[in-house]
């Protein structure tokens, strides 16, 4: 039985790689891909998602549904420095979009699908959490009807990637993240920078993908990203943030997790979007999040390459 999933994305170089992994794995029944503003505008994220499905030749099988075009309470904050003006690092620029987004709103789609397949749907969230926060507010029962939620976001023991303390998905819509973390999901896993920074795609990995339209796309879309990553981190690589969240949905054994109380800062000049993890239970609050603390990075990269090369 394939795992029923909804991918929520702000496509994004690494979101695109996550979609490729999910669809090519053959192990996921992708009910739909919902889009949200984040790395780029909602419109651009949707267009990019449609293009990636075309690259996969799945545009007639998998629906794309648009969601929020801005965070709950804040203005948009795009990440063109990392993902390029178009969000895909300049790849697929000339590809025309044949099949556009489906009618309807991502929030309604998430609620409807979870109701229809109660207890079976895994939500893989690789973008600001606006759509899921809105879905929870609209239909609070959702938290008990979803199978599990996997969130790429946050960092509990390291530094941020947009401010000194905040990871991008949390920073863009911290109010939404707070709502999601406090909603009471029984099975919510946080795949943060603590582990995604260890899942690094290098030139050698890209060579191992061989020569195919997908391999060529991966090489082209990650080229600039790798340069930026090198400038900041001294390593030429593309961090597979979002693909690792998909990897965790495919195989939980790839990561070690521990359950802690986690909350998100929303009222600080310096620390908005910081994920605060109560390692010593000083707040005496019930643990709400399975936090990924370690990753079998080589195993994950092997899965990623094997799946995209196939
Ligand atoms: C996350 O932020 C975005 O820029 C990436 O797509 C990923 O979801 C990494 O911090
Ligand atoms: Ca993303």
Short mmCIF file of C-alpha atoms and ligand atoms in Angstrom, two decimals:
data_model
loop_
_atom_site.label_atom_id
_atom_site.label_comp_id
_atom_site.label_asym_id
_atom_site.label_seq_id
_atom_site.Cartn_x
_atom_site.Cartn_y
_atom_site.Cartn_z
CA UNK A 1 0.00 0.00 0.00
CA UNK A 2 1.39 3.37 -0.98
CA UNK A 3 1.56 6.08 1.65
CA UNK A 4 -1.00 8.82 1.03
CA UNK A 5 0.72 12.20 1.16
CA UNK A 6 0.08 15.85 0.53
CA UNK A 7 3.19 17.91 -0.15
CA UNK A 8 2.96 21.58 0.87
CA UNK A 9 5.64 23.58 -0.92
CA UNK A 10 7.01 27.02 -1.80
CA UNK A 11 9.00 25.69 -4.75
CA UNK A 12 12.12 26.54 -4.28
CA UNK A 13 15.24 24.63 -5.47
CA UNK A 14 15.09 22.09 -2.66
CA UNK A 15 11.28 21.82 -2.65
CA UNK A 16 11.60 20.81 -6.30
CA UNK A 17 14.13 18.13 -5.36
CA UNK A 18 11.72 16.93 -2.65
CA UNK A 19 8.92 16.61 -5.21
CA UNK A 20 11.23 14.65 -7.51
CA UNK A 21 12.13 12.29 -4.66
CA UNK A 22 8.51 11.81 -3.56
CA UNK A 23 7.13 11.11 -7.02
CA UNK A 24 10.06 9.02 -8.29
CA UNK A 25 10.12 6.88 -5.13
CA UNK A 26 7.00 5.07 -6.34
CA UNK A 27 6.11 4.58 -2.69
CA UNK A 28 3.85 7.59 -2.29
CA UNK A 29 0.34 8.20 -3.45
CA UNK A 30 0.64 11.97 -3.84
CA UNK A 31 -2.95 13.17 -3.37
CA UNK A 32 -1.97 16.68 -4.37
CA UNK A 33 0.67 19.35 -4.01
CA UNK A 34 -0.40 22.53 -2.23
CA UNK A 35 1.52 25.74 -2.72
CA UNK A 36 2.16 28.75 -0.52
CA UNK A 37 4.21 31.94 -0.64
CA UNK A 38 7.70 31.60 0.81
CA UNK A 39 10.90 31.35 -1.17
CA UNK A 40 9.01 33.05 -3.99
CA UNK A 41 5.51 34.41 -4.54
CA UNK A 42 2.55 32.04 -4.51
CA UNK A 43 2.19 32.47 -8.26
CA UNK A 44 5.83 31.62 -8.92
CA UNK A 45 5.83 28.69 -6.48
CA UNK A 46 2.78 27.29 -8.27
CA UNK A 47 4.33 27.76 -11.69
CA UNK A 48 7.55 26.08 -10.57
CA UNK A 49 5.61 23.16 -9.10
CA UNK A 50 3.71 22.69 -12.35
CA UNK A 51 7.00 22.70 -14.27
CA UNK A 52 8.53 20.06 -12.01
CA UNK A 53 5.49 17.84 -12.55
CA UNK A 54 5.92 18.32 -16.29
CA UNK A 55 9.57 17.32 -15.98
CA UNK A 56 8.31 14.18 -14.27
CA UNK A 57 5.56 13.75 -16.91
CA UNK A 58 3.02 13.63 -14.08
CA UNK A 59 1.19 16.90 -14.73
CA UNK A 60 -2.01 15.07 -15.69
CA UNK A 61 -1.92 12.79 -12.64
CA UNK A 62 -1.00 15.01 -9.71
CA UNK A 63 -2.97 18.12 -8.84
CA UNK A 64 -1.45 21.41 -7.76
CA UNK A 65 -3.65 23.56 -5.53
CA UNK A 66 -2.79 27.13 -4.57
CA UNK A 67 -2.94 28.33 -0.98
CA UNK A 68 -1.98 31.45 0.96
CA UNK A 69 -0.32 34.29 -0.91
CA UNK A 70 1.07 35.86 2.26
CA UNK A 71 1.87 34.92 5.86
CA UNK A 72 -0.92 35.16 8.46
CA UNK A 73 0.10 38.51 9.94
CA UNK A 74 3.29 39.63 8.22
CA UNK A 75 4.39 40.83 4.82
CA UNK A 76 5.97 38.39 2.38
CA UNK A 77 9.70 37.75 2.67
CA UNK A 78 11.17 36.04 -0.39
CA UNK A 79 14.51 34.20 -0.59
CA UNK A 80 15.77 35.16 -4.06
CA UNK A 81 19.38 35.28 -2.83
CA UNK A 82 19.34 31.51 -2.42
CA UNK A 83 16.83 30.29 -4.98
CA UNK A 84 17.34 32.86 -7.73
CA UNK A 85 14.80 35.27 -9.16
CA UNK A 86 12.58 32.46 -10.49
CA UNK A 87 13.02 30.09 -7.54
CA UNK A 88 14.58 27.24 -9.53
CA UNK A 89 18.04 28.74 -9.87
CA UNK A 90 17.33 29.69 -13.48
CA UNK A 91 16.54 26.13 -14.62
CA UNK A 92 13.44 25.35 -16.76
CA UNK A 93 13.09 29.05 -17.59
CA UNK A 94 11.94 28.32 -21.14
CA UNK A 95 9.54 25.53 -20.23
CA UNK A 96 5.96 26.58 -20.99
CA UNK A 97 3.37 25.51 -18.41
CA UNK A 98 0.73 23.25 -20.03
CA UNK A 99 -1.43 22.33 -17.05
CA UNK A 100 -2.15 25.02 -14.49
CA UNK A 101 -3.25 24.80 -10.87
CA UNK A 102 -6.57 23.08 -10.10
CA UNK A 103 -9.56 25.08 -8.89
CA UNK A 104 -10.04 25.54 -5.16
CA UNK A 105 -7.90 26.56 -2.22
CA UNK A 106 -5.12 24.54 -0.59
CA UNK A 107 -6.70 24.88 2.85
CA UNK A 108 -9.98 23.33 1.66
CA UNK A 109 -8.09 20.67 -0.24
CA UNK A 110 -6.11 19.64 2.84
CA UNK A 111 -9.25 19.51 4.99
CA UNK A 112 -11.26 17.56 2.39
CA UNK A 113 -8.54 15.01 1.73
CA UNK A 114 -7.89 14.40 5.42
CA UNK A 115 -11.62 13.93 6.06
CA UNK A 116 -11.93 11.61 3.09
CA UNK A 117 -8.95 9.48 4.13
CA UNK A 118 -9.16 9.86 7.90
CA UNK A 119 -6.13 8.41 9.69
CA UNK A 120 -4.23 7.81 6.46
CA UNK A 121 -2.77 11.10 5.24
CA UNK A 122 0.81 12.21 5.87
CA UNK A 123 1.36 15.94 5.45
CA UNK A 124 4.88 16.80 4.33
CA UNK A 125 5.33 20.52 4.93
CA UNK A 126 8.41 22.09 3.35
CA UNK A 127 7.42 25.75 3.41
CA UNK A 128 6.08 28.38 5.81
CA UNK A 129 3.19 26.76 7.70
CA UNK A 130 0.46 29.23 6.69
CA UNK A 131 -1.74 26.71 4.85
CA UNK A 132 -1.73 24.18 7.68
CA UNK A 133 -2.38 26.83 10.35
CA UNK A 134 -5.38 28.04 8.37
CA UNK A 135 -6.60 24.46 7.92
CA UNK A 136 -6.36 23.80 11.66
CA UNK A 137 -8.25 26.99 12.48
CA UNK A 138 -10.96 26.13 9.98
CA UNK A 139 -11.28 22.49 11.03
CA UNK A 140 -9.71 21.74 14.44
CA UNK A 141 -10.64 18.04 14.19
CA UNK A 142 -7.99 17.79 11.50
CA UNK A 143 -5.28 17.23 14.12
CA UNK A 144 -6.83 13.89 15.11
CA UNK A 145 -7.62 12.76 11.59
CA UNK A 146 -4.21 13.27 10.02
CA UNK A 147 -1.86 10.29 10.20
CA UNK A 148 1.27 12.36 10.75
CA UNK A 149 2.83 15.72 9.99
CA UNK A 150 6.43 16.12 8.90
CA UNK A 151 7.72 19.68 8.94
CA UNK A 152 10.97 20.90 7.43
CA UNK A 153 11.77 23.85 9.60
CA UNK A 154 13.51 25.29 12.59
CA UNK A 155 16.79 24.57 14.28
CA UNK A 156 17.06 23.60 17.94
CA UNK A 157 20.77 23.50 18.63
CA UNK A 158 22.42 25.57 15.95
CA UNK A 159 22.19 28.91 14.25
CA UNK A 160 19.55 30.11 11.84
CA UNK A 161 19.81 30.48 8.09
CA UNK A 162 17.94 33.74 7.71
CA UNK A 163 18.64 35.47 11.03
CA UNK A 164 21.15 34.36 13.68
CA UNK A 165 18.42 32.35 15.41
CA UNK A 166 15.71 31.57 12.85
CA UNK A 167 15.33 29.08 10.04
CA UNK A 168 13.56 30.44 6.94
CA UNK A 169 10.21 28.55 7.07
CA UNK A 170 9.74 29.51 10.72
CA UNK A 171 10.88 33.10 10.18
CA UNK A 172 8.49 33.82 7.33
CA UNK A 173 5.36 32.89 9.27
CA UNK A 174 6.14 32.32 12.96
CA UNK A 175 2.51 32.85 14.00
CA UNK A 176 1.46 30.00 11.71
CA UNK A 177 4.24 27.77 13.04
CA UNK A 178 3.13 28.50 16.61
CA UNK A 179 -0.46 27.54 15.78
CA UNK A 180 0.68 24.29 14.18
CA UNK A 181 3.02 23.33 17.04
CA UNK A 182 0.36 24.06 19.63
CA UNK A 183 -2.53 22.46 17.73
CA UNK A 184 -2.11 19.08 19.42
CA UNK A 185 -1.02 16.89 16.49
CA UNK A 186 -0.16 13.53 18.10
CA UNK A 187 2.55 12.79 15.55
CA UNK A 188 4.47 15.85 14.39
CA UNK A 189 8.11 15.48 13.34
CA UNK A 190 10.43 18.45 12.98
CA UNK A 191 13.17 17.99 10.39
CA UNK A 192 15.29 21.02 11.19
CA UNK A 193 18.60 22.47 10.10
CA UNK A 194 20.22 20.36 12.85
CA UNK A 195 19.91 17.40 10.48
CA UNK A 196 19.27 18.91 7.04
CA UNK A 197 22.65 20.68 7.10
CA UNK A 198 24.21 17.23 7.19
CA UNK A 199 22.38 16.09 4.05
CA UNK A 200 24.65 17.72 1.49
CA UNK A 201 24.43 17.07 -2.23
CA UNK A 202 27.85 17.52 -3.84
CA UNK A 203 29.17 17.54 -7.42
CA UNK A 204 30.13 13.88 -7.02
CA UNK A 205 26.55 12.99 -6.14
CA UNK A 206 25.29 14.91 -9.14
CA UNK A 207 27.69 13.05 -11.42
CA UNK A 208 26.36 9.81 -9.95
CA UNK A 209 22.88 10.76 -11.20
CA UNK A 210 24.07 10.03 -14.74
CA UNK A 211 22.72 11.81 -17.79
CA UNK A 212 18.97 12.25 -18.06
CA UNK A 213 16.59 15.23 -18.19
CA UNK A 214 16.21 14.99 -14.41
CA UNK A 215 19.96 14.72 -13.80
CA UNK A 216 20.59 17.70 -16.07
CA UNK A 217 17.87 19.66 -14.29
CA UNK A 218 19.37 18.90 -10.85
CA UNK A 219 22.79 20.04 -12.02
CA UNK A 220 21.53 23.27 -13.54
CA UNK A 221 19.15 24.25 -10.73
CA UNK A 222 21.71 23.70 -7.95
CA UNK A 223 24.75 25.36 -9.58
CA UNK A 224 24.26 28.88 -8.22
CA UNK A 225 22.98 27.56 -4.88
CA UNK A 226 26.22 25.63 -4.43
CA UNK A 227 28.24 28.79 -5.04
CA UNK A 228 26.28 30.71 -2.40
CA UNK A 229 26.60 27.79 0.04
CA UNK A 230 30.34 27.72 -0.53
CA UNK A 231 30.68 31.46 0.13
CA UNK A 232 28.90 31.15 3.46
CA UNK A 233 29.89 27.70 4.66
CA UNK A 234 33.15 26.86 2.88
CA UNK A 235 31.66 23.72 1.30
CA UNK A 236 30.42 23.45 -2.29
CA UNK A 237 27.10 21.69 -1.82
CA UNK A 238 23.33 21.94 -1.90
CA UNK A 239 21.67 21.26 1.45
CA UNK A 240 18.77 18.86 0.86
CA UNK A 241 16.48 20.45 3.46
CA UNK A 242 13.13 19.64 1.88
CA UNK A 243 14.12 16.32 0.30
CA UNK A 244 15.15 15.08 3.76
CA UNK A 245 11.61 15.74 5.03
CA UNK A 246 10.34 13.58 2.16
CA UNK A 247 13.02 11.02 3.02
CA UNK A 248 11.76 10.89 6.61
CA UNK A 249 8.22 10.33 5.31
CA UNK A 250 9.56 7.42 3.25
CA UNK A 251 11.71 5.94 5.99
CA UNK A 252 11.68 7.09 9.62
CA UNK A 253 14.81 5.02 10.29
CA UNK A 254 16.87 7.65 8.48
CA UNK A 255 16.67 9.87 11.55
CA UNK A 256 16.85 9.67 15.31
CA UNK A 257 14.13 11.63 17.06
CA UNK A 258 13.31 12.68 20.62
CA UNK A 259 10.05 14.17 21.77
CA UNK A 260 10.26 17.61 23.37
CA UNK A 261 8.13 20.66 23.94
CA UNK A 262 8.88 23.10 21.14
CA UNK A 263 7.49 26.59 20.64
CA UNK A 264 8.19 29.44 18.25
CA UNK A 265 9.17 32.98 19.18
CA UNK A 266 6.84 35.63 17.72
CA UNK A 267 7.46 38.75 19.80
CA UNK A 268 11.14 39.51 19.65
CA UNK A 269 13.08 42.04 17.63
CA UNK A 270 16.06 39.70 17.31
CA UNK A 271 14.63 36.23 17.67
CA UNK A 272 11.31 36.03 15.80
CA UNK A 273 10.97 32.62 14.20
CA UNK A 274 13.35 30.92 16.62
CA UNK A 275 12.29 27.38 17.51
CA UNK A 276 12.77 27.04 21.25
CA UNK A 277 13.16 23.43 22.38
CA UNK A 278 12.67 22.68 26.07
CA UNK A 279 15.36 20.00 26.40
CA UNK A 280 15.17 19.92 30.20
CA UNK A 281 11.39 20.37 30.45
CA UNK A 282 11.84 23.58 32.41
CA UNK A 283 8.40 24.80 31.34
CA UNK A 284 6.75 21.56 32.52
CA UNK A 285 4.73 21.35 29.32
CA UNK A 286 3.79 18.17 27.51
CA UNK A 287 6.13 17.25 24.67
CA UNK A 288 4.53 18.10 21.34
CA UNK A 289 7.17 17.54 18.67
CA UNK A 290 9.41 14.67 17.59
CA UNK A 291 12.64 16.56 17.03
CA UNK A 292 15.18 15.03 14.64
CA UNK A 293 18.54 14.98 16.38
CA UNK A 294 20.64 12.77 14.08
CA UNK A 295 20.50 11.63 10.48
CA UNK A 296 22.02 8.75 8.54
CA UNK A 297 23.14 11.19 5.86
CA UNK A 298 25.00 8.75 3.62
CA UNK A 299 22.05 6.39 3.59
CA UNK A 300 19.70 9.24 2.72
CA UNK A 301 21.93 10.51 -0.08
CA UNK A 302 22.17 6.99 -1.43
CA UNK A 303 18.36 6.79 -1.46
CA UNK A 304 18.12 10.19 -3.14
CA UNK A 305 20.56 9.28 -5.91
CA UNK A 306 19.19 5.79 -6.47
CA UNK A 307 15.65 7.19 -6.76
CA UNK A 308 16.45 10.04 -9.12
CA UNK A 309 18.78 7.95 -11.24
CA UNK A 310 16.30 5.11 -11.76
C1 LIG B 1 13.93 25.95 4.02
O1 LIG B 1 13.75 27.30 3.59
C2 LIG B 1 13.59 27.35 2.21
O2 LIG B 1 14.41 28.34 1.66
C3 LIG B 1 13.89 25.98 1.68
O3 LIG B 1 13.07 25.68 0.56
C4 LIG B 1 13.59 25.07 2.83
O4 LIG B 1 12.22 24.74 2.88
C5 LIG B 1 15.33 25.78 4.55
O5 LIG B 1 15.54 26.63 5.61
CA1 LIG B 2 10.81 25.02 0.94
#
